[in-house]
XYZ file of N, CA and C in Angstrom:
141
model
N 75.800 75.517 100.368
C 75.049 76.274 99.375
C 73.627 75.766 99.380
N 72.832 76.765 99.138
C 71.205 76.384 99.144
C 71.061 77.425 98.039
N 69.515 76.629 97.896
C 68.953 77.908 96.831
C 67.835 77.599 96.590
N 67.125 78.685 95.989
C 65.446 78.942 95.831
C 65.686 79.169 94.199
N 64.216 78.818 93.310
C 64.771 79.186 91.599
C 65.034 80.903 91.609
N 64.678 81.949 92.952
C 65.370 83.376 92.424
C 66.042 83.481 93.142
N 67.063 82.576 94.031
C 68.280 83.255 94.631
C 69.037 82.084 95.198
N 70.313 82.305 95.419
C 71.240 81.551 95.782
C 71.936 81.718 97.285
N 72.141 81.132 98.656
C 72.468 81.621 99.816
C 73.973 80.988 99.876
N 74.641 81.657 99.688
C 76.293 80.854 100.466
C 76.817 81.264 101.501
N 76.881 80.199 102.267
C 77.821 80.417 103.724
C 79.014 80.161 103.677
N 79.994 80.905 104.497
C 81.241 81.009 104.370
C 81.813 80.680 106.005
N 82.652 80.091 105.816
C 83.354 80.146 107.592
C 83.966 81.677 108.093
N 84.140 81.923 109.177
C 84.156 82.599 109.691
C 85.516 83.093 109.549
N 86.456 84.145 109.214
C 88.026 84.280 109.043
C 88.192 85.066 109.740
N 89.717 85.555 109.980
C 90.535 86.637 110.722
C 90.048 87.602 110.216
N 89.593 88.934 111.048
C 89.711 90.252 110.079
C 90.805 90.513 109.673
N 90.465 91.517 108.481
C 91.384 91.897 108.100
C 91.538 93.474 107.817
N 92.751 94.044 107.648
C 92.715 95.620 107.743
C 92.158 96.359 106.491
N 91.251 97.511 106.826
C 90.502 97.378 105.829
C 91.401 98.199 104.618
N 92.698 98.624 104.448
C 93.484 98.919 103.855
C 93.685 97.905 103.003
N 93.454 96.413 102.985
C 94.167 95.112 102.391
C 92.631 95.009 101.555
N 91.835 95.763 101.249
C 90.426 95.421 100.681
C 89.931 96.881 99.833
N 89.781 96.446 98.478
C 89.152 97.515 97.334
C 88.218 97.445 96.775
N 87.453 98.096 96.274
C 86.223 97.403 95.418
C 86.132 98.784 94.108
N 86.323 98.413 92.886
C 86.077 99.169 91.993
C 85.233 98.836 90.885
N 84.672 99.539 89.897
C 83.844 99.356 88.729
C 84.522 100.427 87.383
N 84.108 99.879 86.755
C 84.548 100.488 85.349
C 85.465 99.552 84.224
N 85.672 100.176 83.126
C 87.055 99.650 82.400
C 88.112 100.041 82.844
N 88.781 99.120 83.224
C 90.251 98.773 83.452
C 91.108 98.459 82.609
N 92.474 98.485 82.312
C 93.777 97.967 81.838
C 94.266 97.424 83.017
N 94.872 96.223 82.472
C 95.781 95.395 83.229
C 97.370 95.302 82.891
N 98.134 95.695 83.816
C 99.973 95.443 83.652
C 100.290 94.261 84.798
N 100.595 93.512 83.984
C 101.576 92.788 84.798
C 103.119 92.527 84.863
N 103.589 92.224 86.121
C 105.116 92.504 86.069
C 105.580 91.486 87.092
N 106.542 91.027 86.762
C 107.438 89.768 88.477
C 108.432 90.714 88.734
N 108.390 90.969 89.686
C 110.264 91.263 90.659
C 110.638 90.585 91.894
N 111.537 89.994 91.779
C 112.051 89.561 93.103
C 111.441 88.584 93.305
N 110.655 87.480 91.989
C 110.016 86.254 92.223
C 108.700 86.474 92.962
N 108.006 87.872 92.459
C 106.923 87.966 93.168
C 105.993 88.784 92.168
N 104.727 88.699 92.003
C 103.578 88.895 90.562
C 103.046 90.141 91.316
N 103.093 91.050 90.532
C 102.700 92.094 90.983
C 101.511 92.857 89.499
N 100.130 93.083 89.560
C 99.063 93.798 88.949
C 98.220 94.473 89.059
N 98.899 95.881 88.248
C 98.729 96.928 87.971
C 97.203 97.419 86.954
N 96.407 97.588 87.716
C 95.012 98.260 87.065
C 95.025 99.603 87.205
N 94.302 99.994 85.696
C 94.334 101.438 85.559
C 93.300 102.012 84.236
N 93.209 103.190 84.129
C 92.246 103.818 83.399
C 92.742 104.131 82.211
């Protein structure tokens, strides 16, 4: 990490791609559900 007093630079290592199906990006108000099945956390956002 570096930085100047108007901005901040972070470097990251380099990773596997990934499919761009496994990646979302949203804005707004959301609700959150959460739920376990099968010992596994599963959350549910919605309008």
């Amino acid at each position: 990490v570096s930085g100047e007093a108007s901005r901040t630079l972070y470097r990251f290592a380099e990773s596997e791609p990934i499919p761009t199906y496994l990646f979302a990006f949203a804005a707004g108000d959301f609700e959150g559900e959460r739920a376990e099945r099968a010992g596994r956390g599963l959350t549910f956002h919605h309008r």
